[in-house]
PDB file of C-alpha atoms in Angstrom:
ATOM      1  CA  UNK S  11     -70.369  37.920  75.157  1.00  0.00           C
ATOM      2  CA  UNK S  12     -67.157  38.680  73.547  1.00  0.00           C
ATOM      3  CA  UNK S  13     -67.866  36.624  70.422  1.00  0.00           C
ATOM      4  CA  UNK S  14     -71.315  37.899  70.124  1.00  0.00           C
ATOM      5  CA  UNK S  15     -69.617  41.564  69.984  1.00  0.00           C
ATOM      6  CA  UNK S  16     -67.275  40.197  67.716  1.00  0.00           C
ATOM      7  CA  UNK S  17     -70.062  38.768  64.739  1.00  0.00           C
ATOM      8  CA  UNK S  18     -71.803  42.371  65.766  1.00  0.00           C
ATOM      9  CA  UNK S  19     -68.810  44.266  64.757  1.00  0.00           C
ATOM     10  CA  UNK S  20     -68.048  41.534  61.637  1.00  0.00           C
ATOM     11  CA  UNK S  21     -71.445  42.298  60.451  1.00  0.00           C
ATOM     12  CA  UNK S  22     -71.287  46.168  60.556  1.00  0.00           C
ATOM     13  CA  UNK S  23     -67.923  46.188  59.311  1.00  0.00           C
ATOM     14  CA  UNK S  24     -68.458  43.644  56.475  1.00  0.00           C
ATOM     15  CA  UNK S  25     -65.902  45.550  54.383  1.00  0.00           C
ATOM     16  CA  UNK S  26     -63.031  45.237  56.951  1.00  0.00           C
ATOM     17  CA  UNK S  27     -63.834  41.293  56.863  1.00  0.00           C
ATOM     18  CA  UNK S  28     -63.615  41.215  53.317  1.00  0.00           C
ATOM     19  CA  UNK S  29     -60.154  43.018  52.591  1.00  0.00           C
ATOM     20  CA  UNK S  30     -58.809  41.011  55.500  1.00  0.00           C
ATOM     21  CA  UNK S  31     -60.281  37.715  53.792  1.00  0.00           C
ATOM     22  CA  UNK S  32     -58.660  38.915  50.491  1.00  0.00           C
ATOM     23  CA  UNK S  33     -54.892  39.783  52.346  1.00  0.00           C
ATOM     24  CA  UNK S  34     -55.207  36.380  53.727  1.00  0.00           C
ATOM     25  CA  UNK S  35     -56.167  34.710  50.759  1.00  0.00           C
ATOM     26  CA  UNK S  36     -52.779  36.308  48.988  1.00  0.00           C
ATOM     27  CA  UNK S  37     -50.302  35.586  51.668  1.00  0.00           C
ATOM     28  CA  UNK S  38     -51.928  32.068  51.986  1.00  0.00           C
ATOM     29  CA  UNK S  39     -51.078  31.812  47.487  1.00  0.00           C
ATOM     30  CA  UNK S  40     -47.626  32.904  48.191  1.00  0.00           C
ATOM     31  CA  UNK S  41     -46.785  30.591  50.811  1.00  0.00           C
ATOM     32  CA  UNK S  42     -48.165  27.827  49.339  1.00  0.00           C
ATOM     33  CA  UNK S  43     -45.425  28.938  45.856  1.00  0.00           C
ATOM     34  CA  UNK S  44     -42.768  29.729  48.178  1.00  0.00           C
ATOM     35  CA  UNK S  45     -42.937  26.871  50.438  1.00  0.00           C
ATOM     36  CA  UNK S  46     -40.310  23.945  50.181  1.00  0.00           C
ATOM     37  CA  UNK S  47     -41.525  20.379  49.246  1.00  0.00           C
ATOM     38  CA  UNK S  48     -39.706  17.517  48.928  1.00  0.00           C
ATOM     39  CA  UNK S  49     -40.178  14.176  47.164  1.00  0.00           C
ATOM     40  CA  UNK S  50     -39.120  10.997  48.448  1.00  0.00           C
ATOM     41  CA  UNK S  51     -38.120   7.796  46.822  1.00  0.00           C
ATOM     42  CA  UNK S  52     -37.361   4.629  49.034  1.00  0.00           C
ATOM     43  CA  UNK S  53     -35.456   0.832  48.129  1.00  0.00           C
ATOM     44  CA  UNK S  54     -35.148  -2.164  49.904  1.00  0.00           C
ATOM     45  CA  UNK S  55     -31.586  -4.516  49.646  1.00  0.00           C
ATOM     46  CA  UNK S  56     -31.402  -7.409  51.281  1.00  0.00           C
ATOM     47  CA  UNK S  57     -27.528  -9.380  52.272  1.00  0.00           C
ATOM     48  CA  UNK S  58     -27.730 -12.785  51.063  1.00  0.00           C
ATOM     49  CA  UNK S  59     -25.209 -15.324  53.143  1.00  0.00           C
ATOM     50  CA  UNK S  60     -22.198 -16.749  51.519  1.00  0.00           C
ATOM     51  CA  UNK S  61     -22.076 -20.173  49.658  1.00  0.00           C
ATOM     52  CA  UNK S  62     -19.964 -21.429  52.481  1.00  0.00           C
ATOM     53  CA  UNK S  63     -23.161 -20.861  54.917  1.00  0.00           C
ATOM     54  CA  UNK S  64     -25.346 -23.300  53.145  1.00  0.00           C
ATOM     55  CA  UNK S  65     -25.768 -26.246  52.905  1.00  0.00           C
ATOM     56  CA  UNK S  66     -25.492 -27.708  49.530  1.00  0.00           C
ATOM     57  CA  UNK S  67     -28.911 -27.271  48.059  1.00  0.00           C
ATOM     58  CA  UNK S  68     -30.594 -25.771  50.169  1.00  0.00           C
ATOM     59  CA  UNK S  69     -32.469 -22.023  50.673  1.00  0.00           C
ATOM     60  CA  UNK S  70     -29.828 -19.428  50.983  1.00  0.00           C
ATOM     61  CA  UNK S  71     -32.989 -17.245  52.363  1.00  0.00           C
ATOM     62  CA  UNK S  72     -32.990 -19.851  55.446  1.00  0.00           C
ATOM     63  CA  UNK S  73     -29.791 -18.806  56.560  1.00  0.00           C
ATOM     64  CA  UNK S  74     -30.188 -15.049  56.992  1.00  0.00           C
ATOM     65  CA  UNK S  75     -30.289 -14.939  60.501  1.00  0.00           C
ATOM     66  CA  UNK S  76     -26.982 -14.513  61.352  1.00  0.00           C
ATOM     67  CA  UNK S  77     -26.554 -11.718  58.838  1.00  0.00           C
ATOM     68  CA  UNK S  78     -27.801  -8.414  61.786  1.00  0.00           C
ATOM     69  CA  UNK S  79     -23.957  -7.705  62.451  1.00  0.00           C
ATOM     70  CA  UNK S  80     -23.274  -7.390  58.889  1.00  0.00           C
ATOM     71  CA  UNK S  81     -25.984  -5.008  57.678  1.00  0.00           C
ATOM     72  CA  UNK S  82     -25.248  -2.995  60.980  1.00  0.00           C
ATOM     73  CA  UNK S  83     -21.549  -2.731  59.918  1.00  0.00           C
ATOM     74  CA  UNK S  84     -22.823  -1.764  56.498  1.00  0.00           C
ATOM     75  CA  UNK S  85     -25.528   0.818  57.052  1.00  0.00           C
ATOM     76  CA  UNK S  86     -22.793   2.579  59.298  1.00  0.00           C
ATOM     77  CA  UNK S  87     -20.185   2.181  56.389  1.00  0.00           C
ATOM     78  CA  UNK S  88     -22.902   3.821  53.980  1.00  0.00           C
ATOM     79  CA  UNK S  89     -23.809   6.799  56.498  1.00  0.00           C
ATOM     80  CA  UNK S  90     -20.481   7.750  57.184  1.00  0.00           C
ATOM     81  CA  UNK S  91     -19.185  11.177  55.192  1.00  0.00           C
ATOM     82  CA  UNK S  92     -16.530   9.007  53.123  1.00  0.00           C
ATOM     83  CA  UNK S  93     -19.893   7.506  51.286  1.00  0.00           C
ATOM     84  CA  UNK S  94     -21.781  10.411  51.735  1.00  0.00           C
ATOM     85  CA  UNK S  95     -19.999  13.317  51.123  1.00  0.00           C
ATOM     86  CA  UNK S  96     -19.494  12.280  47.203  1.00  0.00           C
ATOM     87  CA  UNK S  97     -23.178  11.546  46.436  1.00  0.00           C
ATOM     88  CA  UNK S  98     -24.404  14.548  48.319  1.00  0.00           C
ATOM     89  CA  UNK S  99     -21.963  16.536  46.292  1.00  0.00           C
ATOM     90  CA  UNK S 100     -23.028  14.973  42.907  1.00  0.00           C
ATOM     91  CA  UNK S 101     -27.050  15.908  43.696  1.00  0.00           C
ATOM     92  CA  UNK S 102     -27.253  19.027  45.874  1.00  0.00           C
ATOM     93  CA  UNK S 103     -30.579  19.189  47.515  1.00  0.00           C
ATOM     94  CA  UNK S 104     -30.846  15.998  47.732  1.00  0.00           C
ATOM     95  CA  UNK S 105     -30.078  13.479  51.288  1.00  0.00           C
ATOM     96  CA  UNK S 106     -30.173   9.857  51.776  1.00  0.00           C
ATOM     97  CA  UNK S 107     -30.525   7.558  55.196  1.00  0.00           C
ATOM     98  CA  UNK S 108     -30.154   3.893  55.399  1.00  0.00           C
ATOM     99  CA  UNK S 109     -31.370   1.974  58.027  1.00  0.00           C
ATOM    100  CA  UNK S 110     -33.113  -1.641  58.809  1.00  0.00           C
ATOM    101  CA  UNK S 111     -36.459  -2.363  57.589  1.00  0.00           C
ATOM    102  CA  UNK S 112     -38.818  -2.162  60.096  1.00  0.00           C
ATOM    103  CA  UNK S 113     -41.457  -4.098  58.827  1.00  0.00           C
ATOM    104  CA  UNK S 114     -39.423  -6.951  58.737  1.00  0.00           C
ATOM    105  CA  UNK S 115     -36.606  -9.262  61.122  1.00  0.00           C
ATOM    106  CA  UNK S 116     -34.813 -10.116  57.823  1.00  0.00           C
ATOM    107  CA  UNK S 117     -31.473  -8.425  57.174  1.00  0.00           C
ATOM    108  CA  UNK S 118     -32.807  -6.144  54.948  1.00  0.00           C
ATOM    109  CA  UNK S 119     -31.636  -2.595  54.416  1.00  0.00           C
ATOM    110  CA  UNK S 120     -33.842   0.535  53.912  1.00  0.00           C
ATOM    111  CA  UNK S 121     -32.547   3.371  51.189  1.00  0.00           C
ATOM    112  CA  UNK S 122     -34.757   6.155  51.708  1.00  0.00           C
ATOM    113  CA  UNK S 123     -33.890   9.445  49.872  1.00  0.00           C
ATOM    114  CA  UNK S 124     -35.248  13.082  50.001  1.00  0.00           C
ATOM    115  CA  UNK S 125     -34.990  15.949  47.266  1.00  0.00           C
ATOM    116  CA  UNK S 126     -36.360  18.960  46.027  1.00  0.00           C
ATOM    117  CA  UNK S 127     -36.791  17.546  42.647  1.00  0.00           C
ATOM    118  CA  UNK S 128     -38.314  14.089  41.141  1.00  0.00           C
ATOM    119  CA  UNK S 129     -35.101  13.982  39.038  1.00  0.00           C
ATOM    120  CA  UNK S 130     -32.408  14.274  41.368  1.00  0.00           C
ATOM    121  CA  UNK S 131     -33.856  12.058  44.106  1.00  0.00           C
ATOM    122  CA  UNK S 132     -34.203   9.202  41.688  1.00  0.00           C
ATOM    123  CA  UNK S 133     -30.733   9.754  40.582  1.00  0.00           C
ATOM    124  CA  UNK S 134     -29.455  10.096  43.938  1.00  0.00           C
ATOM    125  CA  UNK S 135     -31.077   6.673  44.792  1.00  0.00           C
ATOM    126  CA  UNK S 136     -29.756   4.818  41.829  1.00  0.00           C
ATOM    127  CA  UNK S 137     -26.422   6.287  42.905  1.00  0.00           C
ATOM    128  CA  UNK S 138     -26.616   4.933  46.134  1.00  0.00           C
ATOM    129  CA  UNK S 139     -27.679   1.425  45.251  1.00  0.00           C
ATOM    130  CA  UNK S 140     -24.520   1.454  43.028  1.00  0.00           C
ATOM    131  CA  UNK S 141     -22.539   2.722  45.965  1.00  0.00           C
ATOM    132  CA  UNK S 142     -24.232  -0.374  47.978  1.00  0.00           C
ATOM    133  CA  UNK S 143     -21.847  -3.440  46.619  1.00  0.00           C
ATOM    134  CA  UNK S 144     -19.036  -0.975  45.926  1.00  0.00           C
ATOM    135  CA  UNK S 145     -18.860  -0.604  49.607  1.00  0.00           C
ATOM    136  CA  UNK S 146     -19.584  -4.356  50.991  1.00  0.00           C
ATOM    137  CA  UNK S 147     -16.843  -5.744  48.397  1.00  0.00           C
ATOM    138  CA  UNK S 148     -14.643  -3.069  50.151  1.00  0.00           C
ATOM    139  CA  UNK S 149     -15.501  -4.001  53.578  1.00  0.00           C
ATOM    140  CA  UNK S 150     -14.801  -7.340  52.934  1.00  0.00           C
ATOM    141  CA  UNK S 151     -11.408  -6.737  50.871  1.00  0.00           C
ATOM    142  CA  UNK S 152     -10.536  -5.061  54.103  1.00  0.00           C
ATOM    143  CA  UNK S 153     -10.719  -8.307  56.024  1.00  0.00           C
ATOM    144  CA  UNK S 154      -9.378 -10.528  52.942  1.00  0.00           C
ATOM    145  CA  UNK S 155     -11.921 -12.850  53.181  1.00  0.00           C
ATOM    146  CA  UNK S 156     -12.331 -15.662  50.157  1.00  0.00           C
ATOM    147  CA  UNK S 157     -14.785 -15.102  47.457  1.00  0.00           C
ATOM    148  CA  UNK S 158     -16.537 -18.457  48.873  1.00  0.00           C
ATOM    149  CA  UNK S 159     -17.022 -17.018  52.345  1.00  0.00           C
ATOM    150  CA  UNK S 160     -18.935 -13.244  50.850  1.00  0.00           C
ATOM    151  CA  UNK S 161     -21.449 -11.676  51.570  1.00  0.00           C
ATOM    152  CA  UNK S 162     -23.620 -10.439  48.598  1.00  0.00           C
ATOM    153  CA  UNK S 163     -26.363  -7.954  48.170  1.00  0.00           C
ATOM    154  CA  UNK S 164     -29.982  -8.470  46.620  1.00  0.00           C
ATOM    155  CA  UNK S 165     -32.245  -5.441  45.223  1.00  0.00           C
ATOM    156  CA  UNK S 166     -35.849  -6.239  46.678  1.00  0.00           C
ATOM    157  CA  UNK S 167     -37.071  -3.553  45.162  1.00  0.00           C
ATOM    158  CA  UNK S 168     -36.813   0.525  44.054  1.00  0.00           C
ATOM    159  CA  UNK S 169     -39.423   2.930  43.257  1.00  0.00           C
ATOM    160  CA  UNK S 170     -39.842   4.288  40.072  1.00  0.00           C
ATOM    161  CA  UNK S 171     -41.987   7.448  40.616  1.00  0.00           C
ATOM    162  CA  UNK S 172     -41.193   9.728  43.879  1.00  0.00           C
ATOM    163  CA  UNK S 173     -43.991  10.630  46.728  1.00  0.00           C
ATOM    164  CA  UNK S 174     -44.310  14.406  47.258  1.00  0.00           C
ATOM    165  CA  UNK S 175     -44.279  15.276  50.870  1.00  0.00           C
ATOM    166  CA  UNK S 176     -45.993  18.668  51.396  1.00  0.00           C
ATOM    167  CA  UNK S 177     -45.879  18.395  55.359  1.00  0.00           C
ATOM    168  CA  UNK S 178     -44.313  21.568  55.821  1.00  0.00           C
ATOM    169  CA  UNK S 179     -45.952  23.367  53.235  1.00  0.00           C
ATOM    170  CA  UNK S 180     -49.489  22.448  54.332  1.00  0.00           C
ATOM    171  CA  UNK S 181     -48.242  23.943  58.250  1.00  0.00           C
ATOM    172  CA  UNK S 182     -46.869  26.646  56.839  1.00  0.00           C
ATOM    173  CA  UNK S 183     -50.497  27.309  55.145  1.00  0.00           C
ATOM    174  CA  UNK S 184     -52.600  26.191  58.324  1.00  0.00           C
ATOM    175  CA  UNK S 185     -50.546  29.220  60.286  1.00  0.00           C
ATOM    176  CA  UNK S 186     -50.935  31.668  57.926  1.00  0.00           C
ATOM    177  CA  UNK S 187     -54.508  31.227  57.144  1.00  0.00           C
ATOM    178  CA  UNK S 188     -55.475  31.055  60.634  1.00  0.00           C
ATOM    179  CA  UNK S 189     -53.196  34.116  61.583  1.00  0.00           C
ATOM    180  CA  UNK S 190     -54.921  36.103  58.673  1.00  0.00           C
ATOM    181  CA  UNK S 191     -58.571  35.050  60.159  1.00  0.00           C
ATOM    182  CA  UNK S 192     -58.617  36.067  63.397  1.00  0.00           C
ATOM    183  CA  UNK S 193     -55.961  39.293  62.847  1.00  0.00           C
ATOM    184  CA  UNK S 194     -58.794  40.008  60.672  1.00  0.00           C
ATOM    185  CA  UNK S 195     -62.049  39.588  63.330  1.00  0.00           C
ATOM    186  CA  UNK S 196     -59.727  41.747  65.678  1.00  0.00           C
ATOM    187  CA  UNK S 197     -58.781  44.344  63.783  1.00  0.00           C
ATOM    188  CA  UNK S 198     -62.536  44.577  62.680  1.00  0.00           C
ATOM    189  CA  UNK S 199     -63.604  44.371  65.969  1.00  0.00           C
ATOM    190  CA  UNK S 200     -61.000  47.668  67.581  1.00  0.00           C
ATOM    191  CA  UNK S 201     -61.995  49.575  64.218  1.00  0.00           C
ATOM    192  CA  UNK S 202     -65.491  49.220  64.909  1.00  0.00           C
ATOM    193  CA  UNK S 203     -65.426  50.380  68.954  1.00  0.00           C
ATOM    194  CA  UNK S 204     -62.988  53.164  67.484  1.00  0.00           C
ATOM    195  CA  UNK S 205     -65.619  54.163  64.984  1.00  0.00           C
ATOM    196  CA  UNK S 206     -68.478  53.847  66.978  1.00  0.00           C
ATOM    197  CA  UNK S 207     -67.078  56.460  70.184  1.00  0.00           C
ATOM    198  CA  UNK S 208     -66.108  58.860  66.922  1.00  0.00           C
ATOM    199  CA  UNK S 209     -69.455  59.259  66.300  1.00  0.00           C
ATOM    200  CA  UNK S 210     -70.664  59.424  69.696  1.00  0.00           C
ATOM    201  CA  UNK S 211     -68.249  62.577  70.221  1.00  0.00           C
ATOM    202  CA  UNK S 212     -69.992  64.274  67.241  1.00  0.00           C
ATOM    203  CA  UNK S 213     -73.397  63.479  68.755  1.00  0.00           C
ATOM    204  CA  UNK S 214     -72.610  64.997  72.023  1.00  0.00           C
ATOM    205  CA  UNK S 215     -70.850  67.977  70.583  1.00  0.00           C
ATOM    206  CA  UNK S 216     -73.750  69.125  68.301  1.00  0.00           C
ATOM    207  CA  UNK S 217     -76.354  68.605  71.085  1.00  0.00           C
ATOM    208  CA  UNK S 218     -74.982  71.827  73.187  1.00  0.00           C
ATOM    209  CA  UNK S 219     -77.663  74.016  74.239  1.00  0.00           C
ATOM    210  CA  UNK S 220     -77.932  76.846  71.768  1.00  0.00           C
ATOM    211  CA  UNK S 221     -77.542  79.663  74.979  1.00  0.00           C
ATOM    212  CA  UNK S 222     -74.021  78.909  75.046  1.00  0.00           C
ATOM    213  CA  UNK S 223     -73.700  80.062  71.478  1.00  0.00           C
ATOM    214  CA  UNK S 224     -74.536  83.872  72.860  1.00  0.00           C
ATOM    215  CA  UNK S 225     -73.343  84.366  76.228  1.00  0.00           C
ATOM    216  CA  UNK S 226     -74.296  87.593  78.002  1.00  0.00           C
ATOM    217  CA  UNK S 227     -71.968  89.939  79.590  1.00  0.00           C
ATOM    218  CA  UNK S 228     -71.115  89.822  83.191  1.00  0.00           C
ATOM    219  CA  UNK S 229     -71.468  93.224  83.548  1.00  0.00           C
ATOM    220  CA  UNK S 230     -75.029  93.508  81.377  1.00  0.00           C
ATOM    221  CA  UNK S 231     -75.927  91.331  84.225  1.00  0.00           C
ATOM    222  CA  UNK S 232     -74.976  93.131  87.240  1.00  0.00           C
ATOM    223  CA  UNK S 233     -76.598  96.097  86.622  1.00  0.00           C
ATOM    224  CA  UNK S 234     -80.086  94.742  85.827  1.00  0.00           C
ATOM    225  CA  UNK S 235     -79.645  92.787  88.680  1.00  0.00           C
ATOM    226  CA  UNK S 236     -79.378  95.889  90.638  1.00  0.00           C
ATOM    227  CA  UNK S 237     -82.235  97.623  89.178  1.00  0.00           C
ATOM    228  CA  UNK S 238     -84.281  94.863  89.823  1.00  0.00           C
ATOM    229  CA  UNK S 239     -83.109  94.756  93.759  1.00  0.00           C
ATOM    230  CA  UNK S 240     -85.865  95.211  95.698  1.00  0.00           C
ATOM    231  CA  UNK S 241     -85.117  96.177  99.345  1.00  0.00           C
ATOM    232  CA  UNK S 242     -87.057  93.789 102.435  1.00  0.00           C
ATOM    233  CA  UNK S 243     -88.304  94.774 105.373  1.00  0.00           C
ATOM    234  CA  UNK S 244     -85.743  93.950 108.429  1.00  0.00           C
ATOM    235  CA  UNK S 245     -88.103  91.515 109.760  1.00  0.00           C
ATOM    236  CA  UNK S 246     -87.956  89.636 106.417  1.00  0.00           C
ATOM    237  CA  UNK S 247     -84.457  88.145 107.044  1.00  0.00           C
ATOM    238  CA  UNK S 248     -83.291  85.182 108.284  1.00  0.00           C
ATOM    239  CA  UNK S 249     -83.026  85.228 112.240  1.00  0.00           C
ATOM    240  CA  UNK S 250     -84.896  88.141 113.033  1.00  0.00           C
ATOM    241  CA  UNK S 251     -88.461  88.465 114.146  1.00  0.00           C
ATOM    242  CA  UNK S 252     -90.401  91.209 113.942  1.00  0.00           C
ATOM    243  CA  UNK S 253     -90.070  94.089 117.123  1.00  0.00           C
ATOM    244  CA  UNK S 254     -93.741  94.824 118.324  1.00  0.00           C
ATOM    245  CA  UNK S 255     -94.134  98.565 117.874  1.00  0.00           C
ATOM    246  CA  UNK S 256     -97.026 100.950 119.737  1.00  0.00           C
ATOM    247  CA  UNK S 257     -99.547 101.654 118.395  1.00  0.00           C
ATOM    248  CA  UNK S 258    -100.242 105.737 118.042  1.00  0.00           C
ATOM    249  CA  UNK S 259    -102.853 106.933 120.050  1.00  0.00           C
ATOM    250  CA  UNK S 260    -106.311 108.298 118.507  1.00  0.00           C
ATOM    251  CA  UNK S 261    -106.528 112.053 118.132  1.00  0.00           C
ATOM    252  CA  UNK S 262    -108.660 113.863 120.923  1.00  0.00           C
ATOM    253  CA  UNK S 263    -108.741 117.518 120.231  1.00  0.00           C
ATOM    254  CA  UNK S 264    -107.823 119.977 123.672  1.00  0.00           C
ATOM    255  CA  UNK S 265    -111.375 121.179 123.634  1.00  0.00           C
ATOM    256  CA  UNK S 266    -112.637 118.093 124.196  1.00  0.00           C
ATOM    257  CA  UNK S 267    -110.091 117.810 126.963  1.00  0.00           C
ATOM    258  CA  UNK S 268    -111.176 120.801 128.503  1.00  0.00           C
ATOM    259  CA  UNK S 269    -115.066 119.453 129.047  1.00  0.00           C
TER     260      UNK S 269
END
């Protein structure tokens, strides 16, 4: 019942409906300029085990299990403000996150960066994969370990071109334009009822009887009302009845008497 009322008013009101469409329509444009977005570029390094870990001649890549403590020590290394602070000061706007590759049990670490520009995020990767070796060599300078006994980093691969992620700017749309539809049905709907008993107080108000216009005196009134009194016999009221009177007796004359 409520939405039946509701396309009733809609359709009476069309204009209401079509400025509200049009308000929406404008907000909706302005969010979707305003609205951040952010492009993302990703890279994938791998740790390759140390010379000393293989056998002579064979697969370095078949000896990368024992390689999880190392990439754990490193993505913490790369996360930590000493690493960060520096490249996040070089690109403002721009962040970074390294973590495993999920898609794989290899010891393979994720770069993903996010920025408000194409530019800076691939610059802010490229810094970071520089950043990469500088920080395993120092890890491993820390410990003074051999140059035969290293670990050392591969680039699986980087992404040339950056993914726009309008997530936030497509909810930021989806509220506003559904905010601007049904603020528009309601408003339509209350102007409509507040039109509608409007007019019905004009109706009523020009449909007084016309007597009202020219109202007689009280006192015109009262005296016509006196003039036209008419006074009833006693018996005529309520509660009374009628007292049987005698009747007169006929007329004899005395001479008649007399006989």
């Amino acid at each position: 019942m409520f939405l039946r009322d509701l396309y009733a008013s809609a359709r009476r009101r069309w204009y209401f409906v079509l400025a509200g469409l049009l308000i929406t329509a404008g907000m909706s444009f302005w969010v979707f300029r305003v609205a951040p977005v952010t492009y993302e570029a990703t890279a994938n390094v791998a740790l390759i085990p140390p010379p000393t870990a293989v056998i002579s001649g064979d697969n370095p890549f078949l000896y990368m299990g024992g390689l999880d403590q190392a990439m754990g020590v490193l993505t913490v290394k790369l996360n930590s403000d000493s690493v960060r602070g520096p490249i996040e000061e070089a690109y403002p706007g721009a962040e970074y996150s390294t973590e495993r590759d999920a898609t794989t049990s290899g010891p393979i670490v994720r770069v993903k960066v996010a920025g408000d520009s194409s530019e800076t995020t691939l610059e802010a990767l490229n810094r970071v994969l520089d950043a990469m070796p500088v920080t395993m060599t120092s890890l491993q300078d820390e410990l003074s370990l051999p140059q035969a006994s290293r670990i050392s980093l591969l680039t699986l691969g980087v992404d040339k071109d950056t993914t726009l992620v309008g997530e936030a700017r497509t909810r930021s749309l989806l509220v506003v334009a559904a905010l601007g539809l049904a603020g528009t049905l309601l408003l339509t709907g209350l102007a409509d009822k507040r039109l509608i008993k409007r007019r019905g107080r004009k109706h009523s108000g020009a449909a007084t009887s016309p007597a009202d216009d020219f109202p007689v005196e009280e006192t015109g009134l009262s005296r016509r009302n006196r003039a036209d009194r008419m006074p009833l016999p006693s018996g005529s009221y309520a509660g009374t009845t009628p007292s049987a009177e005698p009747l007169p007796e006929p007329y004899v004359p005395v001479a008649d008497l007399r006989r």
